[in-house]
Structures are given as structure tokens and as C-alpha cells.
Short mmCIF file of C-alpha atoms and ligand atoms in Angstrom, two decimals:
data_model
loop_
_atom_site.label_atom_id
_atom_site.label_comp_id
_atom_site.label_asym_id
_atom_site.label_seq_id
_atom_site.Cartn_x
_atom_site.Cartn_y
_atom_site.Cartn_z
CA MET A 109 106.81 43.17 75.15
CA ALA A 110 108.52 43.63 78.47
CA LYS A 111 111.12 45.73 76.70
CA LEU A 112 108.43 47.86 75.09
CA SER A 113 106.58 48.56 78.35
CA ALA A 114 109.88 49.38 80.02
CA ALA A 115 110.54 51.88 77.25
CA VAL A 116 107.04 53.36 77.62
CA LEU A 117 107.50 53.52 81.38
CA SER A 118 110.84 55.30 81.12
CA LEU A 119 109.36 57.72 78.59
CA CYS A 120 106.58 58.48 81.10
CA VAL A 121 109.14 59.08 83.82
CA VAL A 122 111.03 61.48 81.55
CA LEU A 123 107.81 63.30 80.64
CA ALA A 124 106.76 63.55 84.29
CA PHE A 125 110.20 64.93 85.12
CA LEU A 126 109.94 67.49 82.35
CA ALA A 127 106.44 68.43 83.54
CA GLY A 128 107.87 68.98 87.02
CA GLN A 129 110.35 71.44 85.54
CA SER A 130 107.75 73.27 83.46
CA ALA A 131 106.57 76.77 84.24
CA ALA A 132 103.24 75.71 85.70
CA GLY A 133 104.17 73.40 88.53
CA ARG A 134 107.87 73.80 89.19
CA TYR A 135 108.72 71.85 92.33
CA TYR A 136 111.05 72.92 95.10
CA SER A 137 112.54 70.67 97.73
CA ASP A 138 111.03 73.06 100.24
CA LYS A 139 107.45 73.01 101.53
CA VAL A 140 107.24 76.76 102.01
CA GLN A 141 108.48 77.56 98.49
CA ASP A 142 106.06 75.00 97.04
CA LYS A 143 103.15 76.69 98.84
CA VAL A 144 104.21 80.12 97.60
CA ARG A 145 104.48 78.73 94.08
CA LYS A 146 100.99 77.25 94.19
CA GLU A 147 99.40 80.49 95.41
CA VAL A 148 101.22 82.59 92.79
CA GLU A 149 99.98 80.25 90.05
CA LYS A 150 96.43 80.56 91.40
CA ALA A 151 96.58 84.33 91.69
CA MET A 152 97.97 84.77 88.17
CA ALA A 153 95.38 82.41 86.70
CA TYR A 154 92.72 84.62 88.31
CA ASN A 155 94.36 87.92 87.29
CA PRO A 156 97.39 87.79 84.94
CA GLY A 157 98.28 91.41 85.81
CA LEU A 158 99.28 90.27 89.29
CA GLY A 159 102.43 88.70 87.86
CA ALA A 160 103.92 92.05 86.86
CA ALA A 161 102.83 93.53 90.19
CA LEU A 162 104.70 90.80 92.11
CA VAL A 163 107.88 91.34 90.08
CA ARG A 164 107.75 95.10 90.72
CA LEU A 165 107.19 94.54 94.46
CA VAL A 166 110.64 92.92 94.71
CA PHE A 167 112.32 96.05 93.32
CA HIS A 168 110.29 98.45 95.46
CA ASP A 169 110.80 96.47 98.66
CA CYS A 170 114.48 95.59 98.31
CA TRP A 171 115.53 99.10 97.17
CA ILE A 172 114.58 100.65 100.52
CA ASN A 173 116.68 99.30 103.45
CA GLY A 174 117.08 95.93 101.73
CA CYS A 175 114.52 93.14 101.37
CA ASP A 176 112.63 93.54 104.64
CA GLY A 177 108.97 93.48 103.63
CA SER A 178 108.75 97.20 104.49
CA VAL A 179 106.70 97.90 101.35
CA LEU A 180 103.92 95.66 102.71
CA LEU A 181 103.30 97.63 105.90
CA ASP A 182 100.05 99.60 106.42
CA LYS A 183 101.17 100.98 109.77
CA THR A 184 104.25 101.00 112.01
CA PRO A 185 105.03 102.37 115.49
CA THR A 186 107.38 105.05 114.07
CA ASP A 187 105.73 105.93 110.74
CA GLY A 188 102.05 105.66 111.60
CA THR A 189 100.12 105.07 108.39
CA ASN A 190 102.51 107.18 106.31
CA THR A 191 104.26 104.03 105.07
CA GLU A 192 106.02 103.28 101.76
CA LYS A 193 102.70 102.48 100.09
CA LYS A 194 101.87 106.19 100.26
CA ALA A 195 104.98 107.22 98.28
CA VAL A 196 104.34 108.93 94.93
CA THR A 197 106.82 106.58 93.24
CA ASN A 198 104.80 103.61 94.50
CA ILE A 199 101.81 104.54 92.34
CA GLY A 200 100.05 101.44 91.05
CA LEU A 201 101.82 99.04 93.42
CA ALA A 202 99.69 95.90 93.80
CA GLY A 203 99.73 92.24 94.80
CA PHE A 204 99.44 92.83 98.56
CA GLU A 205 96.45 90.49 98.90
CA VAL A 206 98.44 87.70 97.24
CA ILE A 207 101.17 88.10 99.86
CA ASP A 208 98.54 88.12 102.65
CA THR A 209 97.01 84.89 101.33
CA ILE A 210 100.40 83.20 101.10
CA LYS A 211 101.26 84.33 104.64
CA GLN A 212 98.12 82.59 105.91
CA LYS A 213 99.18 79.37 104.18
CA VAL A 214 102.85 79.29 105.21
CA GLY A 215 102.35 80.32 108.81
CA ALA A 216 104.31 82.11 111.46
CA ASN A 217 107.87 80.98 110.70
CA THR A 218 108.34 82.47 107.23
CA SER A 219 109.05 86.17 106.96
CA CYS A 220 106.98 88.45 104.74
CA ALA A 221 110.24 89.48 103.07
CA ASP A 222 110.93 85.85 102.06
CA ILE A 223 107.38 85.42 100.78
CA LEU A 224 107.70 88.58 98.69
CA VAL A 225 110.97 87.58 96.96
CA PHE A 226 109.79 83.98 96.43
CA ALA A 227 106.53 85.23 94.89
CA GLY A 228 108.35 87.69 92.57
CA ARG A 229 110.70 84.92 91.48
CA ASP A 230 107.80 82.57 90.69
CA ALA A 231 105.93 85.30 88.81
CA ALA A 232 109.02 85.96 86.64
CA ASP A 233 109.39 82.23 85.99
CA ILE A 234 105.75 81.85 84.98
CA LEU A 235 105.67 85.05 82.87
CA SER A 236 108.80 83.95 80.99
CA GLY A 237 107.50 80.45 80.30
CA GLY A 238 110.18 78.98 82.57
CA LYS A 239 113.09 80.77 80.88
CA ILE A 240 113.87 83.10 83.78
CA PHE A 241 114.62 81.26 86.96
CA TYR A 242 116.88 81.66 89.96
CA LYS A 243 117.27 79.87 93.28
CA LEU A 244 116.61 81.67 96.55
CA ASP A 245 117.48 80.34 99.99
CA GLY A 246 115.19 82.36 102.26
CA GLY A 247 116.15 83.55 105.72
CA LEU A 248 115.35 87.26 105.31
CA LYS A 249 113.84 89.04 108.31
CA ASP A 250 111.08 91.66 108.36
CA GLY A 251 111.74 95.30 109.21
CA VAL A 252 109.70 97.54 111.48
CA VAL A 253 110.20 100.84 109.62
CA SER A 254 108.39 101.95 106.46
CA SER A 255 108.53 105.59 105.41
CA ALA A 256 106.84 107.13 102.35
CA ALA A 257 109.47 109.89 102.30
CA ALA A 258 112.32 107.36 102.33
CA ALA A 259 110.73 105.48 99.43
CA ASP A 260 110.38 108.67 97.38
CA ALA A 261 113.96 109.65 98.21
CA ASN A 262 115.33 106.27 97.09
CA LEU A 263 113.23 104.91 94.25
CA PRO A 264 114.20 106.11 90.76
CA GLU A 265 111.74 108.36 88.93
CA SER A 266 110.58 107.89 85.36
CA THR A 267 111.96 111.36 84.51
CA PHE A 268 115.52 110.55 85.68
CA ASP A 269 118.33 111.08 83.22
CA PHE A 270 121.06 108.49 82.73
CA THR A 271 123.42 109.81 85.43
CA ASP A 272 120.58 109.89 87.99
CA LEU A 273 119.79 106.24 87.21
CA GLN A 274 123.42 105.16 87.28
CA ASN A 275 123.99 106.81 90.67
CA ASN A 276 120.74 105.45 92.07
CA PHE A 277 121.68 101.90 91.10
CA ALA A 278 125.30 102.21 92.25
CA ALA A 279 124.34 103.70 95.65
CA SER A 280 125.79 102.15 98.79
CA GLY A 281 123.85 99.17 100.07
CA ARG A 282 122.92 98.33 96.45
CA GLY A 283 125.95 98.35 94.17
CA PHE A 284 124.22 97.68 90.87
CA THR A 285 126.20 98.21 87.68
CA VAL A 286 125.08 99.88 84.46
CA LYS A 287 124.84 96.40 82.93
CA GLU A 288 122.47 95.35 85.74
CA LEU A 289 120.47 98.59 85.35
CA VAL A 290 119.95 97.79 81.67
CA ALA A 291 119.14 94.13 82.37
CA LEU A 292 116.60 94.96 85.10
CA SER A 293 114.92 97.67 83.01
CA GLY A 294 113.78 94.85 80.71
CA ALA A 295 111.10 94.17 83.36
CA HIS A 296 109.22 96.93 81.54
CA SER A 297 108.33 94.33 78.90
CA ILE A 298 105.39 93.52 81.20
CA GLY A 299 102.79 95.39 83.20
CA VAL A 300 101.16 98.78 82.98
CA ALA A 301 101.78 102.44 83.80
CA HIS A 302 99.64 105.43 84.68
CA LEU A 303 99.47 108.49 82.41
CA SER A 304 101.06 110.61 85.15
CA SER A 305 104.18 108.41 84.92
CA TYR A 306 104.77 109.10 81.19
CA GLN A 307 103.09 112.49 80.73
CA ASP A 308 106.43 114.13 79.87
CA ARG A 309 106.67 111.76 76.88
CA LEU A 310 103.53 113.24 75.31
CA ALA A 311 104.84 116.81 75.21
CA ALA A 312 106.02 118.46 72.01
CA ASP A 313 109.55 118.69 73.48
CA ALA A 314 109.60 115.13 74.87
CA THR A 315 112.79 113.05 74.97
CA PRO A 316 112.92 111.14 71.66
CA ILE A 317 109.86 108.96 71.18
CA ASP A 318 108.62 107.45 67.94
CA SER A 319 105.96 109.81 66.56
CA ASP A 320 103.50 107.03 65.64
CA TYR A 321 103.82 105.63 69.15
CA GLN A 322 103.33 109.09 70.64
CA LEU A 323 100.29 109.58 68.43
CA ALA A 324 98.73 106.29 69.63
CA LEU A 325 99.38 107.30 73.25
CA ASN A 326 97.90 110.77 72.60
CA LYS A 327 94.81 109.14 71.15
CA THR A 328 94.19 106.61 73.94
CA THR A 329 95.36 108.69 76.90
CA PRO A 330 95.48 112.41 76.01
CA LEU A 331 97.22 114.70 78.50
CA GLU A 332 93.94 116.61 79.07
CA LEU A 333 92.65 113.64 81.08
CA LEU A 334 95.04 114.53 83.90
CA LYS A 335 93.45 117.98 84.18
CA LYS A 336 90.07 116.27 84.47
CA GLY A 337 91.41 114.27 87.39
CA GLN A 338 91.69 111.02 85.42
CA ASN A 339 94.83 108.91 85.38
CA PRO A 340 94.32 105.91 83.08
CA THR A 341 96.86 103.18 82.42
CA VAL A 342 98.39 101.74 79.27
CA PRO A 343 100.54 98.63 78.85
CA ASN A 344 104.27 99.33 79.31
CA ASN A 345 104.87 97.32 76.14
CA PRO A 346 103.08 98.21 72.87
CA ARG A 347 103.17 94.45 72.22
CA ASP A 348 100.51 94.12 74.91
CA ALA A 349 98.27 96.93 73.55
CA SER A 350 95.13 96.47 71.45
CA ALA A 351 95.31 95.84 67.72
CA ALA A 352 93.93 99.36 67.13
CA PHE A 353 96.68 100.90 69.27
CA GLN A 354 99.34 98.85 67.48
CA LYS A 355 98.02 100.05 64.11
CA ASP A 356 98.18 103.70 65.18
CA ALA A 357 101.63 103.16 66.69
CA ALA A 358 102.85 101.39 63.53
CA TYR A 359 103.88 98.60 65.90
CA ASP A 360 104.13 95.25 64.20
CA PRO A 361 105.79 92.75 66.56
CA VAL A 362 106.74 90.39 63.75
CA THR A 363 108.51 93.12 61.73
CA LEU A 364 110.36 94.11 64.91
CA GLY A 365 111.44 90.53 65.56
CA VAL A 366 109.29 90.38 68.72
CA SER A 367 107.06 87.45 69.67
CA PRO A 368 103.45 88.75 69.43
CA THR A 369 102.28 86.74 72.46
CA ARG A 370 101.07 89.21 75.08
CA ASN A 371 102.09 89.38 78.76
CA VAL A 372 105.38 87.55 78.34
CA LEU A 373 108.51 88.60 80.20
CA ASP A 374 111.10 88.61 77.42
CA ASN A 375 113.65 90.78 75.62
CA SER A 376 111.04 92.62 73.50
CA TYR A 377 111.79 95.74 75.60
CA TYR A 378 115.19 96.02 73.88
CA HIS A 379 113.67 95.77 70.40
CA ASN A 380 111.17 98.46 71.41
CA ASN A 381 113.75 100.73 73.01
CA LEU A 382 116.00 100.80 69.95
CA GLU A 383 112.91 101.94 67.98
CA ASN A 384 112.08 104.67 70.55
CA LYS A 385 108.89 102.79 71.41
CA VAL A 386 109.30 102.72 75.19
CA LEU A 387 107.10 104.54 77.66
CA PHE A 388 109.42 106.25 80.13
CA LYS A 389 112.19 108.77 79.72
CA SER A 390 114.17 106.50 82.11
CA ASP A 391 113.91 103.75 79.49
CA TRP A 392 114.95 105.93 76.57
CA VAL A 393 117.93 107.53 78.38
CA LEU A 394 119.68 104.16 78.43
CA ARG A 395 120.43 104.94 74.77
CA THR A 396 122.41 108.04 75.79
CA ASP A 397 125.30 106.17 77.46
CA GLY A 398 127.81 104.13 75.49
CA VAL A 399 127.97 101.15 77.85
CA ALA A 400 124.21 101.05 78.39
CA ALA A 401 123.48 101.38 74.66
CA GLY A 402 125.84 98.48 73.99
CA LYS A 403 123.91 96.31 76.44
CA LEU A 404 120.57 97.34 74.86
CA GLN A 405 121.92 96.02 71.58
CA ASP A 406 123.33 92.82 73.17
CA TYR A 407 120.03 92.03 74.89
CA LYS A 408 118.07 92.76 71.72
CA ASP A 409 120.27 90.39 69.76
CA ASN A 410 120.58 87.65 72.37
CA ALA A 411 117.41 86.67 74.20
CA ALA A 412 119.11 83.89 76.17
CA MET A 413 121.81 86.28 77.42
CA TRP A 414 119.11 88.63 78.70
CA ASN A 415 117.16 85.81 80.38
CA SER A 416 120.24 84.78 82.31
CA ASP A 417 121.50 88.30 83.14
CA PHE A 418 118.00 89.35 84.24
CA ALA A 419 117.69 86.27 86.45
CA ALA A 420 121.11 86.93 88.01
CA ALA A 421 120.28 90.60 88.69
CA MET A 422 116.89 89.64 90.21
CA ALA A 423 118.63 87.10 92.46
CA LYS A 424 121.09 89.81 93.59
CA LEU A 425 118.18 92.22 94.18
CA SER A 426 116.25 89.56 96.13
CA GLY A 427 119.24 89.02 98.40
CA LEU A 428 119.86 92.61 99.53
CA PRO A 429 119.92 92.12 103.33
CA PRO A 430 117.52 94.00 105.62
CA GLN A 431 119.26 97.06 107.10
CA GLY A 432 117.10 98.02 110.06
CA LYS A 433 117.09 97.27 113.80
CA ASN A 434 114.55 95.14 115.69
CA LEU A 435 114.13 92.76 112.76
CA GLU A 436 111.46 90.11 113.27
CA ILE A 437 109.23 87.60 111.51
CA ARG A 438 105.91 89.34 111.22
CA LYS A 439 102.65 87.63 112.13
CA ASN A 440 100.70 89.83 109.71
CA CYS A 441 102.55 91.30 106.73
CA ARG A 442 100.68 94.61 107.05
CA PHE A 443 101.66 95.31 110.67
CA THR A 444 104.73 95.08 112.87
CA ASN A 445 104.34 92.57 115.70
CA GLN A 446 104.68 95.32 118.29
CA GLN A 447 102.26 98.19 117.62
CA TYR A 448 103.87 100.58 120.11
CA TYR A 449 107.28 102.26 120.24
CA TYR A 450 110.17 99.97 121.04
C1 HEM B 100 115.35 101.94 86.23
C2 HEM B 100 114.52 102.63 86.99
C3 HEM B 100 113.05 102.40 86.99
C4 HEM B 100 112.10 103.35 86.88
C5 HEM B 100 112.32 104.85 86.75
C6 HEM B 100 110.82 102.68 86.90
C7 HEM B 100 109.60 103.31 86.82
C8 HEM B 100 108.39 102.67 86.69
C9 HEM B 100 107.13 103.34 86.57
C10 HEM B 100 106.92 104.85 86.58
C11 HEM B 100 106.17 102.39 86.43
C12 HEM B 100 104.67 102.62 86.24
C13 HEM B 100 103.99 102.90 87.56
C14 HEM B 100 102.57 103.37 87.32
O1 HEM B 100 102.42 104.46 86.74
O2 HEM B 100 101.62 102.66 87.70
C15 HEM B 100 106.82 101.11 86.45
C16 HEM B 100 106.19 99.90 86.32
C17 HEM B 100 106.81 98.68 86.45
N1 HEM B 100 108.15 98.47 86.77
FE1 HEM B 100 109.60 99.89 86.82
N2 HEM B 100 111.02 101.34 87.02
C18 HEM B 100 112.37 101.11 87.08
C19 HEM B 100 112.98 99.90 87.26
C20 HEM B 100 112.32 98.71 87.41
C21 HEM B 100 112.95 97.48 87.80
C22 HEM B 100 114.41 97.34 88.19
C23 HEM B 100 112.00 96.53 87.78
C24 HEM B 100 112.24 95.08 88.10
C25 HEM B 100 111.81 94.44 89.06
C26 HEM B 100 110.75 97.16 87.38
C27 HEM B 100 109.55 96.52 87.20
C28 HEM B 100 108.37 97.14 86.86
C29 HEM B 100 107.15 96.42 86.54
C30 HEM B 100 106.98 94.91 86.49
C31 HEM B 100 106.17 97.39 86.30
C32 HEM B 100 104.69 97.12 85.96
C33 HEM B 100 103.95 96.92 87.27
C34 HEM B 100 102.49 96.53 87.11
O3 HEM B 100 101.98 96.39 86.02
O4 HEM B 100 101.85 96.34 88.17
N3 HEM B 100 110.99 98.49 87.19
N4 HEM B 100 108.17 101.30 86.63
C1 NAG B 101 107.63 77.35 113.93
O1 NAG B 101 108.85 77.02 114.56
C2 NAG B 101 108.69 76.54 115.87
C3 NAG B 101 110.06 76.41 116.51
O2 NAG B 101 110.95 75.76 115.63
C4 NAG B 101 107.90 75.24 115.83
O3 NAG B 101 107.70 74.75 117.13
C5 NAG B 101 106.56 75.51 115.16
O4 NAG B 101 105.87 74.30 115.00
C6 NAG B 101 106.73 76.14 113.81
N1 NAG B 101 105.44 76.55 113.29
C7 NAG B 101 105.07 76.34 112.04
C8 NAG B 101 103.73 76.86 111.64
O5 NAG B 101 105.76 75.75 111.23
C1 NAG B 102 100.79 114.51 71.16
O1 NAG B 102 100.15 115.53 71.92
C2 NAG B 102 101.00 116.64 72.24
C3 NAG B 102 100.20 117.64 73.04
O2 NAG B 102 99.51 117.04 74.08
C4 NAG B 102 101.56 117.28 70.98
O3 NAG B 102 102.46 118.29 71.32
C5 NAG B 102 102.23 116.23 70.13
O4 NAG B 102 102.65 116.80 68.91
C6 NAG B 102 101.29 115.07 69.86
N1 NAG B 102 102.01 114.05 69.11
C7 NAG B 102 101.65 113.62 67.91
C8 NAG B 102 102.56 112.66 67.24
O5 NAG B 102 100.64 114.00 67.35
#
């Protein structure tokens, strides 16, 4: 009897341990990171689309002068209100309220830059069902500069060709390889895009795109809408589209070897890309380079390899150090502490 209850007890301990490691409720040995985690779980339960937004924020913050929370600023002494948020390439950026809420919970001693990379990490973990995870130490500082023009000059555009992308990723202060470019592009297995971001893909002379997929896009978001001043969104991944869209696009996840569960961060992007069923030219052009095309195939064939390469590239991205002067820990993520010129 005593032996049995000891066995039951140890089983419970093992189960509790496993639960602690599970996607919903991963524990950190750090109070701040635990608070971030809890708020990200809450936000994503309320609106699942916020997960993709938080992952994208990491890229769009860290690409400009390192991870310095500059993408969060509404106003700065030097840029006025013409901050990164106003950049054309930042269309659709979201999740700012989640960061604000977390800032209120963690208080004055944690930078907005740390909150942002922690939140993106937790969102990736949750969206991947715990398969994509990386440790982050914190200690980033917040910048005081945020320029829309600098964001547009530095963020890649969806119409870039392969060489543009390669140079953009390899640029000084970043140093990302073609392999990392291909791994990170798999983030387009989640989230949404505006028609204006893939309009070139609906033209008769578009870069190669599966004709059924193009037809389904034409039907749901015809180019004419842009002329009428409308700019609707579609899921980046046909896996996440409606059954009717999938029928028109001749997209059957099971035939493609893709898990049909929607809103999961996984290697489905690589299955889609090799079928020309990706949204952006910048996705398709990865097929035009030998090294990149080899990685597309590797990541399609080996989901675990992609999970770990994506996690490693996100950790590298999340650690790009802030470049600016007068770094600080902001009191409010939307404003620099000093509202006048230094
Ligand atoms: C390789 C160059 C890249 C280009 C040209 C690019 C371009 C874009 C564009 C145009 C959108 C749609 C924006 C809109 O119309 O609303 C988008 C969405 C997105 N991108 Fe990228 N991207 C790139 C790399 C990345 C990387 C490295 C990440 C990883 C963090 C990423 C994560 C995302 C996510 C998660 C979304 C969906 C956001 C949401 O639903 O809120 N992208 N990207
Ligand atoms: C922030 O750090 C200071 C100095 O270490 C400490 O006195 C203060 O209690 C901390 N505040 C919070 C909210 O943790
Ligand atoms: C999608 O629409 C464009 C024009 O907007 C057209 O050139 C193209 O052929 C259409 N694609 C399909 C597959 O019907």
C-alpha cells in the first residue's frame, strides 16, 4: 500500500513537472519573465492573432538599431511623431497594447526592449505547442530614437529579390546568413498580410505562384479593391484560410504533408513554398538560390531541424544589442523618459 501511494505520488510529481514544461504555463526562474509569460498567454487567449503580431514585433524592432524598443515609440524628442510605426513596411504591426499592459505589471526596472523580446519568445513557444523555445537573459536598454524613414530604409520589402534579401540580412550590425534568412522566413506560417503587400503576386506577370492559389486570392481579395481604397487581409498560410478558399486554391494540407491545425507555428511554410503557394515574392525568391533552395527542402523534410534552427535564429535576433546613445529604461514604452532634446 505504502509502495503504491509512493508510486502514485511520484507519478503526480512527474506529471506536475511535465505540466510546468508545457506550452501553457512554462515557468521561468525569473519573476519578470513569469509575468510576461502570463500576460502573453492571457492576450493570446483573448485574441490568437496577437501571437503572430508579437513574433513580428521582434523582427521589426531588432532590425533597426538593434533591440531597443524603438518600434514601440509614439513620439521622441528628435523624431516627433514620425516614428517607426509610421513606416510603410510596418503596415499591420500590432501588439502594442500587450506590451503596455506587461510594462504596467513588471514595473520600472525592466526595459521595453526586454519585454518585447520576452513576449515574442513566449508567443513563438505557445504557437508551436512548446516545440520552439529559447532562453533569453534580459538586460537590453531602450533607445530614444525612432525614425519611420530609417525603418523603411532597413526593413526588407515583400518585392525584394534574393540578392536584396541576402544583403539585407548580412548587413553590418546584423550578420544573418542565408540559412538564417530561410529559417526565419518560416515565421510566415502564421499571421496575416494586407492585399497591398502581395498585390504584385496577383498580376498576370507575377513571380511564379500556383494558379489555383492565385485564383483563390483573386476571388477573395481582387486587385480592384485597392483602387476602391480597401486593403483587406488574408492569412499568410493557406492552411489557415477558410475551407472554401482551400478548395479554390486546391490546398489540401493532408496531401501536402502539413498538419491541418490552424494558427500553428511550424514548417508548413516550406511545404507551401515548394508548391508555389506562398504569399510574397520574397518568400518565393528563396527558391532561386541554390543554398536557400537546399534549406527550403531540408526544413520541409525535417520539422525538428527547422524548430531548432528557427529558435536559434530568433535568439540571435533577440540579442542584437541596442546601437544608439542615451539608452535608458523607459517608464512608458510609448515615450522616451525625457520629452525634450538632450
Ligand atoms: C525575409 C524578409 C521578410 C519580408 C519581406 C517580410 C514581409 C512581411 C510582410 C509584407 C508581411 C505582411 C504585412 C501586412 O501586409 O500586414 C509580413 C507579416 C509577418 N511577418 Fe514577415 N517579412 C520578412 C521576414 C520576417 C521575419 C524574419 C519574421 C520573424 C520574426 C517575420 C514574421 C512575420 C509575421 C509573424 C507576420 C504576420 C504578422 C501578423 O499577423 O500580425 N517576417 N511579413
Ligand atoms: C527597481 O530597482 C531599484 C534599485 O535596485 C529598487 O530600489 C526598486 O525597488 C526596484 N523597483 C521595482 C519595481 O522592482
Ligand atoms: C488573377 O487576376 C489577375 C488580374 O487581376 C489576372 O491577370 C490573373 O490571370 C488572375 N489569375 C487567375 C489564376 O485567374
